C-alpha positions as YAML, in Angstrom:
chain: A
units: angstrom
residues:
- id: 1
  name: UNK
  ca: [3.94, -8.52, -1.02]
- id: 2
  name: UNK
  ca: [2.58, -12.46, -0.48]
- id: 3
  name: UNK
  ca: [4.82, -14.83, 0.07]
- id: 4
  name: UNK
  ca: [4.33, -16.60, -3.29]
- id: 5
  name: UNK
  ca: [5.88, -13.85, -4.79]
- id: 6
  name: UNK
  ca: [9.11, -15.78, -6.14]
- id: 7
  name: UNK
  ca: [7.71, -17.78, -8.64]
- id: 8
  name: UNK
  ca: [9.10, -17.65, -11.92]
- id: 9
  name: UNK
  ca: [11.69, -15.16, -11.07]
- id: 10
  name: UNK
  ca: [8.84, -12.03, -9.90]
- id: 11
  name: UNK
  ca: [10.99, -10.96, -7.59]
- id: 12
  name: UNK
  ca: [13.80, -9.86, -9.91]
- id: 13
  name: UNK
  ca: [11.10, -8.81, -12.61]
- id: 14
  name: UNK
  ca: [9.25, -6.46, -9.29]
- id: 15
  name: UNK
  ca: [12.86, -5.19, -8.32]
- id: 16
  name: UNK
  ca: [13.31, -4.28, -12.21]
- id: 17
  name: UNK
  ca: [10.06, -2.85, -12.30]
- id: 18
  name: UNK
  ca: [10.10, -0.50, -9.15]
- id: 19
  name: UNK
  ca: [13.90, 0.68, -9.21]
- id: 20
  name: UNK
  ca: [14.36, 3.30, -7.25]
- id: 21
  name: UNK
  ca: [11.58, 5.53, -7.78]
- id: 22
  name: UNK
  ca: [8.50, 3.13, -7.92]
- id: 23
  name: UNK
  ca: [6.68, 2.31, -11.97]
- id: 24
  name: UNK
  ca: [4.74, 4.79, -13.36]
- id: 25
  name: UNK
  ca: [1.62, 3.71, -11.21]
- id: 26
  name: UNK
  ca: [2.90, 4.30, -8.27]
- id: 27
  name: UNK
  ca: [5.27, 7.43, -8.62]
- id: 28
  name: UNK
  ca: [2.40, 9.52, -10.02]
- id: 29
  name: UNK
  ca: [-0.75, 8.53, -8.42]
- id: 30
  name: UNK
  ca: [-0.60, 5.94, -5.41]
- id: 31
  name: UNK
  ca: [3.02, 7.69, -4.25]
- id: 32
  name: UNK
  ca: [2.38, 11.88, -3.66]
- id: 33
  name: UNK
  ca: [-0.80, 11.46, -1.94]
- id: 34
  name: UNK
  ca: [0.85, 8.68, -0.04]
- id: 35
  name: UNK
  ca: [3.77, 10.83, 0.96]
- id: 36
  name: UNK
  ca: [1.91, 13.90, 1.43]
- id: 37
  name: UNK
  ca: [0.14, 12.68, 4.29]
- id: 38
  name: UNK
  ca: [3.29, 11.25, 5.84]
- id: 39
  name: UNK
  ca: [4.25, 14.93, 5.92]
- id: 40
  name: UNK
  ca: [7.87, 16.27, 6.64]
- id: 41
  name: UNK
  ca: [9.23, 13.97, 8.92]
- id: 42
  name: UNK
  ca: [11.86, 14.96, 11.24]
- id: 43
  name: UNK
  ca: [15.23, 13.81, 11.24]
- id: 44
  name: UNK
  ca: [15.75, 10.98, 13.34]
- id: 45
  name: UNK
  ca: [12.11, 9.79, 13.13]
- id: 46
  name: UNK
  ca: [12.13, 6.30, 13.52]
- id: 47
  name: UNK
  ca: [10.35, 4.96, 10.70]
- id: 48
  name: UNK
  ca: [8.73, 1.83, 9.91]
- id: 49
  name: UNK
  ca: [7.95, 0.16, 6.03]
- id: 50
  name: UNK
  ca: [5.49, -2.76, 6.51]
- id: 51
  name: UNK
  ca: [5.63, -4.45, 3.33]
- id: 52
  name: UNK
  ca: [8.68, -2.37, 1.71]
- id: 53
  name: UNK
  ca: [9.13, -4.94, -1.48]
- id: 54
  name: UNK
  ca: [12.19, -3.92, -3.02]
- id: 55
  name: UNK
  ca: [12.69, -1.02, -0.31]
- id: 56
  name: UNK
  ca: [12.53, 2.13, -2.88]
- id: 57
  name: UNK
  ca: [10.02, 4.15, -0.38]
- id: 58
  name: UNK
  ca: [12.00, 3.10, 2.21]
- id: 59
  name: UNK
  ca: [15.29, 4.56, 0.61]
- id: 60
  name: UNK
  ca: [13.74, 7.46, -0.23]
- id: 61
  name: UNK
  ca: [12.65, 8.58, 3.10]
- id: 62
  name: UNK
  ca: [16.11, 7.45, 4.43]
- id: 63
  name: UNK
  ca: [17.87, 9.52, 2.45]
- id: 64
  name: UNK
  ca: [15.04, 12.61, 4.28]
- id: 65
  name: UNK
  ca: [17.28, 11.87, 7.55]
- id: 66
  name: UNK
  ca: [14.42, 8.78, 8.91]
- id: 67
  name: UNK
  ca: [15.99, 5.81, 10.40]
- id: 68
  name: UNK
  ca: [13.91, 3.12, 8.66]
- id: 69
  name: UNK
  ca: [13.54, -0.73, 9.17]
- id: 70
  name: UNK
  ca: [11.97, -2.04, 6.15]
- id: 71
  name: UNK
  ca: [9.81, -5.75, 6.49]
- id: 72
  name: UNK
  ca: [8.35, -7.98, 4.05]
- id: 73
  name: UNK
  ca: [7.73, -12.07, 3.82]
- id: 74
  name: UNK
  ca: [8.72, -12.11, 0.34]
- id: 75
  name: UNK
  ca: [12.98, -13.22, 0.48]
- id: 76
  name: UNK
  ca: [13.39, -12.77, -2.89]
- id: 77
  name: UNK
  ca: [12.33, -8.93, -2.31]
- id: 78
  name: UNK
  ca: [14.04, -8.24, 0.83]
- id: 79
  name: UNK
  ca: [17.07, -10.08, -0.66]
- id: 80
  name: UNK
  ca: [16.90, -7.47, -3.50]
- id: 81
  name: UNK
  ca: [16.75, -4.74, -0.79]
- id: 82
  name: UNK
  ca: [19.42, -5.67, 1.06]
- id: 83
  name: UNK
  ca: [21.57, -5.38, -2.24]
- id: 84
  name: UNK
  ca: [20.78, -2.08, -2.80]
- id: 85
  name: UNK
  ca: [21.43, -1.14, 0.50]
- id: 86
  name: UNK
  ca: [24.75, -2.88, -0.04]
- id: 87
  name: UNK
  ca: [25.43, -0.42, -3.11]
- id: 88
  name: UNK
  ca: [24.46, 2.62, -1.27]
- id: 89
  name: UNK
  ca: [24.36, 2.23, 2.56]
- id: 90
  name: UNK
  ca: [21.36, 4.50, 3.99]
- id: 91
  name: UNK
  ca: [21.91, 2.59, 7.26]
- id: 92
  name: UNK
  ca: [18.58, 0.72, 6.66]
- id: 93
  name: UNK
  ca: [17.42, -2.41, 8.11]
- id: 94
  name: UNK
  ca: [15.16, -5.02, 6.10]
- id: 95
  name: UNK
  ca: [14.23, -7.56, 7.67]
- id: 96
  name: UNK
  ca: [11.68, -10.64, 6.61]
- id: 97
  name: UNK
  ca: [8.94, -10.48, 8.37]
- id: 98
  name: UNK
  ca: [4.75, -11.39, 8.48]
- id: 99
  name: UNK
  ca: [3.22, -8.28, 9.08]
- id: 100
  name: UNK
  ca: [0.96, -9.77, 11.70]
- id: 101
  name: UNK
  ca: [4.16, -11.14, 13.93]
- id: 102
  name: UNK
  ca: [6.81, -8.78, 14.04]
- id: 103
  name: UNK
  ca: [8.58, -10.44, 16.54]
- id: 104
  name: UNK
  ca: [12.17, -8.83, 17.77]
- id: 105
  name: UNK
  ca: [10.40, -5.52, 17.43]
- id: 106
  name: UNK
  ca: [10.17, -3.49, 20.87]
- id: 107
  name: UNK
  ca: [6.75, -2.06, 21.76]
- id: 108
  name: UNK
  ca: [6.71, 1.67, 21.04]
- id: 109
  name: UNK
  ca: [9.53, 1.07, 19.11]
- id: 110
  name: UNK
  ca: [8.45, 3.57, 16.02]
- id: 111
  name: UNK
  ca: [7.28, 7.05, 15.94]
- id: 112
  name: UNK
  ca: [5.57, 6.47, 12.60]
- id: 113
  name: UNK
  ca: [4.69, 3.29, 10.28]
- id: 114
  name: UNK
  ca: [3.63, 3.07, 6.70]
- id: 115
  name: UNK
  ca: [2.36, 0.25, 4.50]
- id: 116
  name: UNK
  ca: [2.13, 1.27, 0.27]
- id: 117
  name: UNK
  ca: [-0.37, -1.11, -1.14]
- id: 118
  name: UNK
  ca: [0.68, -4.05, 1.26]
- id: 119
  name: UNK
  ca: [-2.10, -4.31, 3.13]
- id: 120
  name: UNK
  ca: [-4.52, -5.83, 0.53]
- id: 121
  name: UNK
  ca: [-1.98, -8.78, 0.22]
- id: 122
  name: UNK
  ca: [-1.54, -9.41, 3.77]
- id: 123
  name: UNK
  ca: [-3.96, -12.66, 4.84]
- id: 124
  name: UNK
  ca: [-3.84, -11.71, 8.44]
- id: 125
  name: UNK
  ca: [-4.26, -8.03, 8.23]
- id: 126
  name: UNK
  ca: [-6.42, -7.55, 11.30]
- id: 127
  name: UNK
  ca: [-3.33, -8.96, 13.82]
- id: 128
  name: UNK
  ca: [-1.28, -6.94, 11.48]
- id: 129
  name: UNK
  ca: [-2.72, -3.54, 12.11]
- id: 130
  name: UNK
  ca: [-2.82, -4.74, 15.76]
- id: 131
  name: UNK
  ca: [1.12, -5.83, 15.76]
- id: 132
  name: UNK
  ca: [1.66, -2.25, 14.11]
- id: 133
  name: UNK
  ca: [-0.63, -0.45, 16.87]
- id: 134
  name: UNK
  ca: [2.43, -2.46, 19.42]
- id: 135
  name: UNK
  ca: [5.72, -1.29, 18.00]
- id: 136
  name: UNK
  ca: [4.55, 2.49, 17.50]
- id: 137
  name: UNK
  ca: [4.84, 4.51, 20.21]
- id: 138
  name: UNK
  ca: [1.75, 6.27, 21.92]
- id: 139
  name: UNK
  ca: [0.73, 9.19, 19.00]
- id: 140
  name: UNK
  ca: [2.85, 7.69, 16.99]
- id: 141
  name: UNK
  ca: [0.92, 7.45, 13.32]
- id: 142
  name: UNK
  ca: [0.41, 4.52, 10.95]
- id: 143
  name: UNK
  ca: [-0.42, 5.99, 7.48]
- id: 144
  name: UNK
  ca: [-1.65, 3.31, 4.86]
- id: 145
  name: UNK
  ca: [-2.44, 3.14, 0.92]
- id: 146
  name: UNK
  ca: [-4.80, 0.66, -0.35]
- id: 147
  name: UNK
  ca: [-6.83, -0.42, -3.29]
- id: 148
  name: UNK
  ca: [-9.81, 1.92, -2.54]
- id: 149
  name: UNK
  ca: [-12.44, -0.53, -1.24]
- id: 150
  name: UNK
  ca: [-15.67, 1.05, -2.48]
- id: 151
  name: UNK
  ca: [-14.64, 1.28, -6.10]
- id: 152
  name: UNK
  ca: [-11.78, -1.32, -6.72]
- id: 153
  name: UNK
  ca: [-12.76, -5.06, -5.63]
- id: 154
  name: UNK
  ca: [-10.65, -7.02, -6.98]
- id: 155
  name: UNK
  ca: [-11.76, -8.94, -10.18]
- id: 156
  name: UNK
  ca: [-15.23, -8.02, -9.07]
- id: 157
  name: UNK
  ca: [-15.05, -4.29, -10.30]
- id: 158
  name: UNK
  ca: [-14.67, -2.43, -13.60]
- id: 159
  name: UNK
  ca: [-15.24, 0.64, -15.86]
- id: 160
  name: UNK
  ca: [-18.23, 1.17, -17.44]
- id: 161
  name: UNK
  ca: [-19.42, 4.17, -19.93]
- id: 162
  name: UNK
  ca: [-22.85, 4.91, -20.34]
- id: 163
  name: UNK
  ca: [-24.47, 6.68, -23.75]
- id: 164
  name: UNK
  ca: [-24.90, 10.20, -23.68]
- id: 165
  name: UNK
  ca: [-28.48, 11.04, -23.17]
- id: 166
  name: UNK
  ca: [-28.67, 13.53, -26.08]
- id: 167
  name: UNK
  ca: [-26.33, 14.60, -28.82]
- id: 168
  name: UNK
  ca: [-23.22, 16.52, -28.16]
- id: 169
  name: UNK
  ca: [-23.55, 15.49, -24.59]
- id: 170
  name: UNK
  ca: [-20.32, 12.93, -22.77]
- id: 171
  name: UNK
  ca: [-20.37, 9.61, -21.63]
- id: 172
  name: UNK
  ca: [-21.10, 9.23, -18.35]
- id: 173
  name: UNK
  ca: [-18.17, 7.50, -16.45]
- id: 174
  name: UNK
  ca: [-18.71, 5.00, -14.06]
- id: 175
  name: UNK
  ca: [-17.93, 1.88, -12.10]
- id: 176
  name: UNK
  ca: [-19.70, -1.40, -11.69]
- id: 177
  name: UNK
  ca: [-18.96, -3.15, -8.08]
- id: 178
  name: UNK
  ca: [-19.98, -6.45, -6.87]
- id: 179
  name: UNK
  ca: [-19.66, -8.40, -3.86]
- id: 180
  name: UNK
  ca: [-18.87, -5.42, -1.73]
- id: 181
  name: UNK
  ca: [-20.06, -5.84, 1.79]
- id: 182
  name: UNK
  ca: [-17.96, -9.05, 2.50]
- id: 183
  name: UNK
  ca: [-14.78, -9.67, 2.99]
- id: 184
  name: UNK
  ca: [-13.02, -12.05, 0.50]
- id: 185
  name: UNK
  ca: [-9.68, -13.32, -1.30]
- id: 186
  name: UNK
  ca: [-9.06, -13.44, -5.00]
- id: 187
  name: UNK
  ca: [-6.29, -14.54, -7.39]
- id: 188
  name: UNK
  ca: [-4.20, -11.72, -9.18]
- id: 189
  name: UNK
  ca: [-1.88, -12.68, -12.70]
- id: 190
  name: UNK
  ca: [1.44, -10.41, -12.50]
- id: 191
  name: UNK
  ca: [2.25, -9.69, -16.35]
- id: 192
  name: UNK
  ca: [5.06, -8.24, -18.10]
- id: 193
  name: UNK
  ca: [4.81, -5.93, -21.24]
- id: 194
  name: UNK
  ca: [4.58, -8.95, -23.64]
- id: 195
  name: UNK
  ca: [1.01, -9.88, -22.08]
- id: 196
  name: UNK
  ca: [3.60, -13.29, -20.35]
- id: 197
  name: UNK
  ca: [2.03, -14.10, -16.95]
- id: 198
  name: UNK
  ca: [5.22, -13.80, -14.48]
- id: 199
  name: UNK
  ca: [3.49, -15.21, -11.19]
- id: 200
  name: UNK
  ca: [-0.21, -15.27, -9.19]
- id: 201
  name: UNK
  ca: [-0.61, -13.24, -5.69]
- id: 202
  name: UNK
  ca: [-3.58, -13.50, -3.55]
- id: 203
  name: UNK
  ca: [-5.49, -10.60, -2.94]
- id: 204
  name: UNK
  ca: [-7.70, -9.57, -0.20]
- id: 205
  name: UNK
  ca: [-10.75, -7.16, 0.19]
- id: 206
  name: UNK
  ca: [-11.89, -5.48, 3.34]
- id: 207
  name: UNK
  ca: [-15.00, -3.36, 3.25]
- id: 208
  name: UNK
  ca: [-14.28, 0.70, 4.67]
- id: 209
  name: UNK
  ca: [-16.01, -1.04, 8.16]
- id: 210
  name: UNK
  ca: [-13.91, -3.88, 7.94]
- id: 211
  name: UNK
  ca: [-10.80, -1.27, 8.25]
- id: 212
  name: UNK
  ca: [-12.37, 1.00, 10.70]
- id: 213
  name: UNK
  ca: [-13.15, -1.99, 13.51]
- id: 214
  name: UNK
  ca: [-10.15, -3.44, 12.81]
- id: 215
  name: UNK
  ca: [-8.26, 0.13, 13.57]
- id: 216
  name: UNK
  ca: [-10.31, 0.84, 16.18]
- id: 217
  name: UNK
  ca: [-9.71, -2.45, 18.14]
- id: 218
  name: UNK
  ca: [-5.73, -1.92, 17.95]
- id: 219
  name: UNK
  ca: [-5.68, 1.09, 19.46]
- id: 220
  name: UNK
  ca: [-6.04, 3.60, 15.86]
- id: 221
  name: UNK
  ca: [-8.54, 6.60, 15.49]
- id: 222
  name: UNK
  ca: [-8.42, 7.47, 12.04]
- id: 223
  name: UNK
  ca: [-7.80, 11.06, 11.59]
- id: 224
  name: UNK
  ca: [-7.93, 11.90, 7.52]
- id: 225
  name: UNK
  ca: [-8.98, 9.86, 4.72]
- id: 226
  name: UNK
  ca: [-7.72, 10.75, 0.84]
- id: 227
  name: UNK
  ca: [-8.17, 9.95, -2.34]
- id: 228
  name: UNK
  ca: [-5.23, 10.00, -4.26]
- id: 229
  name: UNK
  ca: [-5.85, 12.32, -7.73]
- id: 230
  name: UNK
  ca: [-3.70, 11.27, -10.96]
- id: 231
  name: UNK
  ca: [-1.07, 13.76, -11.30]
- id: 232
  name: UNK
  ca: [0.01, 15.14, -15.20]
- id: 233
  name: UNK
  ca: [2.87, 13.16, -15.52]
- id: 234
  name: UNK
  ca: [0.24, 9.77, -15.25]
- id: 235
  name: UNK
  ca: [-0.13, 8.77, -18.47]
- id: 236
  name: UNK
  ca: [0.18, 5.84, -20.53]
- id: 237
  name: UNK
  ca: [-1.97, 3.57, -18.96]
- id: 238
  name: UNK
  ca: [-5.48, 1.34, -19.99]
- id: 239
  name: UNK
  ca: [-7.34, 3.47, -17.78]
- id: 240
  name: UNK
  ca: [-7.42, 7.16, -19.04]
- id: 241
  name: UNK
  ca: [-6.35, 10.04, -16.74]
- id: 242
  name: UNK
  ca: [-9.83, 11.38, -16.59]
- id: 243
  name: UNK
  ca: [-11.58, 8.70, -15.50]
- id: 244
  name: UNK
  ca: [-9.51, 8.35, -12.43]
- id: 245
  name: UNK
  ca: [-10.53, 11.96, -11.87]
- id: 246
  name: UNK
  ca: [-13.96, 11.14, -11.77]
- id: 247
  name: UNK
  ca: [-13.70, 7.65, -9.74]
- id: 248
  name: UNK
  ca: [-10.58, 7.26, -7.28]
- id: 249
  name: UNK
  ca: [-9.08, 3.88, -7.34]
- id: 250
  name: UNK
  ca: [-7.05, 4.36, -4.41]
- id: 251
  name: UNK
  ca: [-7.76, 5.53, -0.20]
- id: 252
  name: UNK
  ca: [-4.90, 6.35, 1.68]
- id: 253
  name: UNK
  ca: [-5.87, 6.31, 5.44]
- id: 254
  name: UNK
  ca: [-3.74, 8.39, 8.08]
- id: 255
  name: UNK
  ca: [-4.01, 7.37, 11.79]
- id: 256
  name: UNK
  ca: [-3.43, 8.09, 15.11]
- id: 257
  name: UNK
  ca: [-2.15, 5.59, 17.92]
- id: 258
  name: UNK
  ca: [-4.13, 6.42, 20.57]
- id: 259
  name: UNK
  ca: [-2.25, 6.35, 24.44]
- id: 260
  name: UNK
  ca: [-2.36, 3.16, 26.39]
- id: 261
  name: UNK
  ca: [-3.94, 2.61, 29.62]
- id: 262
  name: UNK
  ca: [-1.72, 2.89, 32.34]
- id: 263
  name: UNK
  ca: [-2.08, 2.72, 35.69]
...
């Protein structure tokens, strides 16, 4: 989460929103395909959350047997964390932190990391995936989910139907995608149910290259991509169920830390 996340009380209204199982959004589509490439991690694994927000993922793997250090640069959130880790100790350790400096963090500290839809709000993501590539041990993983890049830009993407070409036939579903190929920034309203605009967060888009160099220079060889599919219980939402089965609006990327030169 950005930084200017604690305007006009979002981090309360975020901490509300996630609780301790994520919103809708996330629990049934960004969240299983998120967690099913993480796998079944050993007890003991030491586990780091880059970007934990309230901490709910990073509770929930805790309470698998990991031994977690959650990070954010948002206070309010990590404030929020740290009370519910007051109300039910997991032994987990938030700390506030820019993705991109995790300093007091040992190299090869981590046998696995994991950012949930942090990384698209992270300015400095490049030094971030290379700070992550430092404190997780040699094939260690880093397992990401992000807005999917080819089909989600920002403000600069959305739905479309076309008309059937003959009767009886269904509208085609599609998306319409601008300003792909270069990297940019864009301005994001947080609203509650009653339409009320509860703060602004810049977000970022990377093109699928843009991620792949970037992994590549740190020391990451990607090893699976997937695109998370809308499970029964999504409902609900603007965007029907079906139309996320035909156009994924999500990527989560698992990767490999490849082994350091050594002499």
């Amino acid at each position: 989460m950005s930084a200017d996340s604690e305007v006009n009380g979002f981090g309360s209204w975020y901490d509300l929103k996630q609780g301790d199982e994520g919103d809708l959004w996330h629990r049934t589509l960004i969240d299983p395909g998120l967690l099913g490439a993480l796998g079944d991690l050993s007890r003991g694994t030491r586990l780091l959350d880059v970007g934990c927000g309230n901490g709910y993922l990073s509770r929930r793997l805790a309470r698998r047997g990991a031994h977690v250090v959650g990070i954010d640069v948002a206070s309010a959130l990590i404030r929020r964390a740290l009370a519910r880790e007051a109300d039910e100790p997991l032994g987990i350790t938030y700390l506030e932190r820019d993705a991109s400096d995790l300093h007091g963090l040992g190299d090869g500290s981590f046998d696995v990391a994991f950012a949930n839809m942090s990384l698209m709000n992270i300015p400095k993501a490049k030094e971030a995936i290379g700070e992550v590539g430092r404190v997780v041990r040699d094939e260690g993983r880093f397992v990401f989910s992000i807005s999917h890049p080819c089909f989600d830009v920002d403000t600069r993407s959305s739905w479309c139907l076309e008309a059937p070409a003959g009767v009886g036939e269904p509208q085609t579903i599609c998306r319409k995608v601008t300003a792909y190929r270069e990297p940019h920034s864009d301005v994001f309203p947080w609203m509650d149910a009653a339409g009320k605009v509860i703060a602004r967060t810049t977000g970022y888009h990377r093109p699928l290259s843009w991620y792949a160099a970037a992994l590549r220079e740190a020391g990451w060889a990607i090893v699976n991509l997937a695109e998370p599919r809308p499970t029964e219980e999504f409902v609900g939402r603007r965007v029907a169920k079906e139309w996320i089965e035909a156009i994924p609006l999500h990527l989560v990327v698992d990767a490999w830390r490849m082994p350091r030169h050594r002499p």
